[in-house]
Amino acid sequence: KEDIYSFVIHYILPHKGGPGSGKSSQCEQLAKKYGFTHLSTADLLQNELSSLSERSKFIKDIMECGEPVPGGIVLELLKEAMIANLGDTKGFLIDGYPRELKEAEEFESKVNV
């Protein structure tokens, strides 16, 4: 079994900009150029919602109330996507996470960077 921790990029590349400013496009270009996998939290959430799983029903209920999806759920989706792509990538560019320091600390503790 390959180790997810050896594939985590140890560089944080901050990117700022409003909706539609091209942040995701930049991540896609960097991923393609350097052989990384681009993981977009928006895409991961959308894929989960289309799966009709129990977790997807919970996420849908939260979103319908206008609440943000808890960081722990987003982190679960990220970890699952990272594990699924371990053999096919040189690393990961994560778009849309973390949004706050608490999430960054949780990522570090759960993914062990």
GROMACS .gro file of N, CA and C in nm:
model
  339
    1LYS      N    1   0.085  -0.119   0.000
    1LYS     CA    2   0.000   0.000   0.000
    1LYS      C    3   0.089   0.124   0.000
    2GLU      N    4   0.064   0.214  -0.095
    2GLU     CA    5   0.144   0.335  -0.101
    2GLU      C    6   0.104   0.431   0.009
    3ASP      N    7   0.198   0.513   0.050
    3ASP     CA    8   0.176   0.605   0.160
    3ASP      C    9   0.133   0.741   0.109
    4ILE      N   10   0.013   0.784   0.146
    4ILE     CA   11  -0.041   0.913   0.101
    4ILE      C   12   0.048   1.029   0.146
    5TYR      N   13   0.109   1.016   0.261
    5TYR     CA   14   0.185   1.126   0.318
    5TYR      C   15   0.308   1.160   0.233
    6SER      N   16   0.365   1.063   0.164
    6SER     CA   17   0.482   1.090   0.082
    6SER      C   18   0.448   1.165  -0.046
    7PHE      N   19   0.320   1.179  -0.077
    7PHE     CA   20   0.278   1.248  -0.198
    7PHE      C   21   0.225   1.389  -0.174
    8VAL      N   22   0.216   1.430  -0.049
    8VAL     CA   23   0.162   1.562  -0.020
    8VAL      C   24   0.268   1.667  -0.050
    9ILE      N   25   0.230   1.770  -0.122
    9ILE     CA   26   0.323   1.879  -0.153
    9ILE      C   27   0.343   1.961  -0.026
   10HIS      N   28   0.468   1.995   0.003
   10HIS     CA   29   0.498   2.071   0.123
   10HIS      C   30   0.508   2.221   0.096
   11TYR      N   31   0.466   2.265  -0.017
   11TYR     CA   32   0.466   2.406  -0.051
   11TYR      C   33   0.322   2.456  -0.054
   12ILE      N   34   0.299   2.570   0.003
   12ILE     CA   35   0.166   2.630  -0.002
   12ILE      C   36   0.174   2.747  -0.097
   13LEU      N   37   0.098   2.741  -0.202
   13LEU     CA   38   0.095   2.848  -0.302
   13LEU      C   39  -0.036   2.921  -0.288
   14PRO      N   40  -0.036   3.033  -0.215
   14PRO     CA   41  -0.162   3.104  -0.197
   14PRO      C   42  -0.210   3.164  -0.328
   15HIS      N   43  -0.337   3.157  -0.349
   15HIS     CA   44  -0.396   3.222  -0.465
   15HIS      C   45  -0.523   3.292  -0.420
   16LYS      N   46  -0.533   3.417  -0.459
   16LYS     CA   47  -0.648   3.496  -0.417
   16LYS      C   48  -0.718   3.550  -0.540
   17GLY      N   49  -0.844   3.574  -0.523
   17GLY     CA   50  -0.922   3.634  -0.631
   17GLY      C   51  -1.068   3.600  -0.611
   18GLY      N   52  -1.151   3.683  -0.663
   18GLY     CA   53  -1.294   3.662  -0.653
   18GLY      C   54  -1.340   3.551  -0.745
   19PRO      N   55  -1.468   3.515  -0.734
   19PRO     CA   56  -1.524   3.414  -0.822
   19PRO      C   57  -1.504   3.452  -0.969
   20GLY      N   58  -1.461   3.356  -1.047
   20GLY     CA   59  -1.442   3.379  -1.190
   20GLY      C   60  -1.312   3.449  -1.226
   21SER      N   61  -1.220   3.464  -1.130
   21SER     CA   62  -1.095   3.535  -1.158
   21SER      C   63  -0.987   3.447  -1.218
   22GLY      N   64  -1.011   3.316  -1.227
   22GLY     CA   65  -0.915   3.227  -1.292
   22GLY      C   66  -0.829   3.143  -1.199
   23LYS      N   67  -0.861   3.138  -1.072
   23LYS     CA   68  -0.781   3.059  -0.977
   23LYS      C   69  -0.778   2.911  -1.018
   24SER      N   70  -0.892   2.856  -1.047
   24SER     CA   71  -0.898   2.714  -1.084
   24SER      C   72  -0.826   2.689  -1.216
   25SER      N   73  -0.837   2.781  -1.309
   25SER     CA   74  -0.768   2.767  -1.438
   25SER      C   75  -0.617   2.764  -1.417
   26GLN      N   76  -0.567   2.849  -1.329
   26GLN     CA   77  -0.424   2.851  -1.299
   26GLN      C   78  -0.380   2.719  -1.237
   27CYS      N   79  -0.459   2.665  -1.145
   27CYS     CA   80  -0.427   2.536  -1.084
   27CYS      C   81  -0.423   2.426  -1.190
   28GLU      N   82  -0.519   2.426  -1.280
   28GLU     CA   83  -0.522   2.325  -1.387
   28GLU      C   84  -0.397   2.333  -1.473
   29GLN      N   85  -0.356   2.454  -1.509
   29GLN     CA   86  -0.237   2.472  -1.592
   29GLN      C   87  -0.112   2.425  -1.520
   30LEU      N   88  -0.098   2.460  -1.393
   30LEU     CA   89   0.017   2.415  -1.315
   30LEU      C   90   0.018   2.263  -1.301
   31ALA      N   91  -0.097   2.205  -1.275
   31ALA     CA   92  -0.107   2.060  -1.260
   31ALA      C   93  -0.064   1.990  -1.388
   32LYS      N   94  -0.112   2.038  -1.500
   32LYS     CA   95  -0.079   1.977  -1.629
   32LYS      C   96   0.070   1.991  -1.659
   33LYS      N   97   0.124   2.108  -1.634
   33LYS     CA   98   0.265   2.135  -1.665
   33LYS      C   99   0.360   2.050  -1.580
   34TYR      N  100   0.328   2.029  -1.453
   34TYR     CA  101   0.421   1.963  -1.362
   34TYR      C  102   0.380   1.821  -1.320
   35GLY      N  103   0.270   1.769  -1.375
   35GLY     CA  104   0.230   1.632  -1.345
   35GLY      C  105   0.161   1.614  -1.212
   36PHE      N  106   0.101   1.722  -1.161
   36PHE     CA  107   0.028   1.714  -1.036
   36PHE      C  108  -0.119   1.685  -1.064
   37THR      N  109  -0.191   1.650  -0.960
   37THR     CA  110  -0.335   1.633  -0.968
   37THR      C  111  -0.400   1.754  -0.904
   38HIS      N  112  -0.492   1.818  -0.977
   38HIS     CA  113  -0.565   1.934  -0.926
   38HIS      C  114  -0.690   1.882  -0.857
   39LEU      N  115  -0.703   1.912  -0.730
   39LEU     CA  116  -0.822   1.873  -0.654
   39LEU      C  117  -0.898   1.999  -0.616
   40SER      N  118  -1.014   2.015  -0.675
   40SER     CA  119  -1.100   2.129  -0.646
   40SER      C  120  -1.208   2.086  -0.548
   41THR      N  121  -1.217   2.156  -0.436
   41THR     CA  122  -1.319   2.118  -0.338
   41THR      C  123  -1.459   2.134  -0.396
   42ALA      N  124  -1.478   2.234  -0.481
   42ALA     CA  125  -1.610   2.253  -0.543
   42ALA      C  126  -1.645   2.131  -0.629
   43ASP      N  127  -1.548   2.082  -0.707
   43ASP     CA  128  -1.572   1.964  -0.791
   43ASP      C  129  -1.595   1.839  -0.706
   44LEU      N  130  -1.516   1.824  -0.599
   44LEU     CA  131  -1.534   1.708  -0.512
   44LEU      C  132  -1.672   1.708  -0.447
   45LEU      N  133  -1.717   1.824  -0.403
   45LEU     CA  134  -1.850   1.833  -0.343
   45LEU      C  135  -1.958   1.804  -0.447
   46GLN      N  136  -1.942   1.856  -0.568
   46GLN     CA  137  -2.041   1.832  -0.673
   46GLN      C  138  -2.048   1.684  -0.708
   47ASN      N  139  -1.932   1.620  -0.718
   47ASN     CA  140  -1.929   1.475  -0.746
   47ASN      C  141  -1.996   1.396  -0.634
   48GLU      N  142  -1.970   1.436  -0.511
   48GLU     CA  143  -2.032   1.366  -0.397
   48GLU      C  144  -2.183   1.384  -0.400
   49LEU      N  145  -2.230   1.505  -0.431
   49LEU     CA  146  -2.375   1.529  -0.437
   49LEU      C  147  -2.442   1.444  -0.543
   50SER      N  148  -2.373   1.417  -0.652
   50SER     CA  149  -2.432   1.336  -0.758
   50SER      C  150  -2.429   1.187  -0.725
   51SER      N  151  -2.358   1.148  -0.620
   51SER     CA  152  -2.346   1.006  -0.586
   51SER      C  153  -2.467   0.951  -0.511
   52LEU      N  154  -2.548   1.037  -0.454
   52LEU     CA  155  -2.667   0.997  -0.378
   52LEU      C  156  -2.634   0.910  -0.257
   53SER      N  157  -2.516   0.925  -0.201
   53SER     CA  158  -2.477   0.852  -0.080
   53SER      C  159  -2.541   0.917   0.042
   54GLU      N  160  -2.527   0.852   0.156
   54GLU     CA  161  -2.576   0.911   0.282
   54GLU      C  162  -2.504   1.042   0.309
   55ARG      N  163  -2.374   1.044   0.285
   55ARG     CA  164  -2.298   1.167   0.307
   55ARG      C  165  -2.347   1.276   0.214
   56SER      N  166  -2.382   1.240   0.092
   56SER     CA  167  -2.430   1.341  -0.004
   56SER      C  168  -2.562   1.401   0.042
   57LYS      N  169  -2.648   1.320   0.102
   57LYS     CA  170  -2.775   1.372   0.154
   57LYS      C  171  -2.749   1.471   0.268
   58PHE      N  172  -2.653   1.439   0.353
   58PHE     CA  173  -2.617   1.528   0.464
   58PHE      C  174  -2.561   1.661   0.410
   59ILE      N  175  -2.473   1.652   0.311
   59ILE     CA  176  -2.415   1.773   0.250
   59ILE      C  177  -2.524   1.858   0.186
   60LYS      N  178  -2.615   1.792   0.116
   60LYS     CA  179  -2.724   1.864   0.050
   60LYS      C  180  -2.809   1.939   0.152
   61ASP      N  181  -2.842   1.874   0.262
   61ASP     CA  182  -2.922   1.939   0.367
   61ASP      C  183  -2.851   2.062   0.422
   62ILE      N  184  -2.722   2.051   0.445
   62ILE     CA  185  -2.644   2.164   0.496
   62ILE      C  186  -2.645   2.279   0.396
   63MET      N  187  -2.621   2.247   0.270
   63MET     CA  188  -2.614   2.350   0.166
   63MET      C  189  -2.749   2.417   0.145
   64GLU      N  190  -2.857   2.340   0.153
   64GLU     CA  191  -2.991   2.397   0.136
   64GLU      C  192  -3.026   2.495   0.248
   65CYS      N  193  -2.963   2.479   0.364
   65CYS     CA  194  -2.983   2.573   0.475
   65CYS      C  195  -2.893   2.696   0.462
   66GLY      N  196  -2.812   2.699   0.357
   66GLY     CA  197  -2.723   2.812   0.336
   66GLY      C  198  -2.598   2.810   0.422
   67GLU      N  199  -2.570   2.696   0.482
   67GLU     CA  200  -2.453   2.683   0.568
   67GLU      C  201  -2.335   2.628   0.488
   68PRO      N  202  -2.213   2.663   0.528
   68PRO     CA  203  -2.096   2.604   0.462
   68PRO      C  204  -2.080   2.457   0.502
   69VAL      N  205  -2.029   2.378   0.412
   69VAL     CA  206  -2.003   2.237   0.441
   69VAL      C  207  -1.889   2.232   0.543
   70PRO      N  208  -1.905   2.157   0.651
   70PRO     CA  209  -1.800   2.150   0.753
   70PRO      C  210  -1.666   2.106   0.693
   71GLY      N  211  -1.559   2.169   0.744
   71GLY     CA  212  -1.425   2.139   0.695
   71GLY      C  213  -1.388   1.993   0.708
   72GLY      N  214  -1.438   1.925   0.812
   72GLY     CA  215  -1.408   1.784   0.829
   72GLY      C  216  -1.459   1.698   0.715
   73ILE      N  217  -1.575   1.733   0.662
   73ILE     CA  218  -1.631   1.659   0.548
   73ILE      C  219  -1.548   1.686   0.423
   74VAL      N  220  -1.512   1.812   0.403
   74VAL     CA  221  -1.429   1.848   0.287
   74VAL      C  222  -1.295   1.775   0.297
   75LEU      N  223  -1.239   1.769   0.416
   75LEU     CA  224  -1.112   1.699   0.435
   75LEU      C  225  -1.125   1.550   0.404
   76GLU      N  226  -1.235   1.488   0.443
   76GLU     CA  227  -1.259   1.347   0.407
   76GLU      C  228  -1.260   1.328   0.256
   77LEU      N  229  -1.330   1.417   0.186
   77LEU     CA  230  -1.337   1.408   0.040
   77LEU      C  231  -1.199   1.426  -0.022
   78LEU      N  232  -1.121   1.520   0.030
   78LEU     CA  233  -0.985   1.541  -0.020
   78LEU      C  234  -0.898   1.418   0.001
   79LYS      N  235  -0.902   1.361   0.121
   79LYS     CA  236  -0.821   1.242   0.149
   79LYS      C  237  -0.858   1.127   0.057
   80GLU      N  238  -0.988   1.107   0.036
   80GLU     CA  239  -1.033   0.999  -0.052
   80GLU      C  240  -0.983   1.022  -0.195
   81ALA      N  241  -0.990   1.146  -0.242
   81ALA     CA  242  -0.943   1.177  -0.377
   81ALA      C  243  -0.792   1.161  -0.388
   82MET      N  244  -0.720   1.199  -0.284
   82MET     CA  245  -0.574   1.184  -0.285
   82MET      C  246  -0.536   1.036  -0.291
   83ILE      N  247  -0.601   0.956  -0.210
   83ILE     CA  248  -0.572   0.812  -0.209
   83ILE      C  249  -0.603   0.750  -0.346
   84ALA      N  250  -0.713   0.793  -0.407
   84ALA     CA  251  -0.753   0.739  -0.537
   84ALA      C  252  -0.654   0.775  -0.648
   85ASN      N  253  -0.577   0.883  -0.630
   85ASN     CA  254  -0.486   0.930  -0.734
   85ASN      C  255  -0.339   0.908  -0.702
   86LEU      N  256  -0.308   0.837  -0.596
   86LEU     CA  257  -0.169   0.821  -0.553
   86LEU      C  258  -0.075   0.769  -0.661
   87GLY      N  259  -0.116   0.669  -0.733
   87GLY     CA  260  -0.027   0.608  -0.831
   87GLY      C  261  -0.011   0.687  -0.959
   88ASP      N  262  -0.092   0.789  -0.979
   88ASP     CA  263  -0.095   0.860  -1.107
   88ASP      C  264  -0.047   1.004  -1.099
   89THR      N  265   0.020   1.043  -0.991
   89THR     CA  266   0.051   1.185  -0.975
   89THR      C  267   0.186   1.206  -0.909
   90LYS      N  268   0.242   1.324  -0.931
   90LYS     CA  269   0.365   1.365  -0.863
   90LYS      C  270   0.333   1.443  -0.736
   91GLY      N  271   0.208   1.484  -0.721
   91GLY     CA  272   0.166   1.562  -0.605
   91GLY      C  273   0.027   1.619  -0.628
   92PHE      N  274  -0.014   1.704  -0.540
   92PHE     CA  275  -0.150   1.758  -0.546
   92PHE      C  276  -0.152   1.909  -0.533
   93LEU      N  277  -0.237   1.972  -0.613
   93LEU     CA  278  -0.269   2.114  -0.598
   93LEU      C  279  -0.413   2.118  -0.549
   94ILE      N  280  -0.432   2.172  -0.432
   94ILE     CA  281  -0.564   2.173  -0.371
   94ILE      C  282  -0.623   2.313  -0.382
   95ASP      N  283  -0.740   2.320  -0.443
   95ASP     CA  284  -0.808   2.446  -0.471
   95ASP      C  285  -0.933   2.456  -0.384
   96GLY      N  286  -0.941   2.560  -0.302
   96GLY     CA  287  -1.060   2.581  -0.220
   96GLY      C  288  -1.049   2.532  -0.077
   97TYR      N  289  -0.931   2.488  -0.038
   97TYR     CA  290  -0.910   2.439   0.098
   97TYR      C  291  -0.763   2.454   0.132
   98PRO      N  292  -0.727   2.497   0.247
   98PRO     CA  293  -0.811   2.539   0.358
   98PRO      C  294  -0.860   2.683   0.339
   99ARG      N  295  -0.969   2.715   0.401
   99ARG     CA  296  -1.023   2.851   0.396
   99ARG      C  297  -0.987   2.931   0.521
  100GLU      N  298  -0.946   2.862   0.624
  100GLU     CA  299  -0.908   2.931   0.748
  100GLU      C  300  -0.799   2.851   0.819
  101LEU      N  301  -0.732   2.914   0.912
  101LEU     CA  302  -0.619   2.853   0.982
  101LEU      C  303  -0.657   2.722   1.050
  102LYS      N  304  -0.773   2.716   1.110
  102LYS     CA  305  -0.819   2.593   1.178
  102LYS      C  306  -0.821   2.475   1.081
  103GLU      N  307  -0.867   2.498   0.959
  103GLU     CA  308  -0.871   2.390   0.859
  103GLU      C  309  -0.729   2.349   0.819
  104ALA      N  310  -0.639   2.445   0.808
  104ALA     CA  311  -0.500   2.413   0.774
  104ALA      C  312  -0.437   2.326   0.882
  105GLU      N  313  -0.464   2.359   1.007
  105GLU     CA  314  -0.411   2.281   1.118
  105GLU      C  315  -0.471   2.140   1.120
  106GLU      N  316  -0.600   2.130   1.090
  106GLU     CA  317  -0.664   1.998   1.084
  106GLU      C  318  -0.604   1.915   0.971
  107PHE      N  319  -0.582   1.978   0.856
  107PHE     CA  320  -0.520   1.909   0.743
  107PHE      C  321  -0.383   1.855   0.783
  108GLU      N  322  -0.302   1.939   0.846
  108GLU     CA  323  -0.169   1.897   0.889
  108GLU      C  324  -0.175   1.779   0.985
  109SER      N  325  -0.268   1.782   1.079
  109SER     CA  326  -0.275   1.674   1.177
  109SER      C  327  -0.332   1.546   1.117
  110LYS      N  328  -0.429   1.557   1.027
  110LYS     CA  329  -0.493   1.437   0.970
  110LYS      C  330  -0.412   1.377   0.856
  111VAL      N  331  -0.342   1.462   0.781
  111VAL     CA  332  -0.265   1.412   0.667
  111VAL      C  333  -0.119   1.399   0.705
  112ASN      N  334  -0.084   1.450   0.823
  112ASN     CA  335   0.047   1.425   0.881
  112ASN      C  336   0.162   1.487   0.803
  113VAL      N  337   0.146   1.612   0.758
  113VAL     CA  338   0.255   1.679   0.685
  113VAL      C  339   0.350   1.745   0.782
   0.00000   0.00000   0.00000
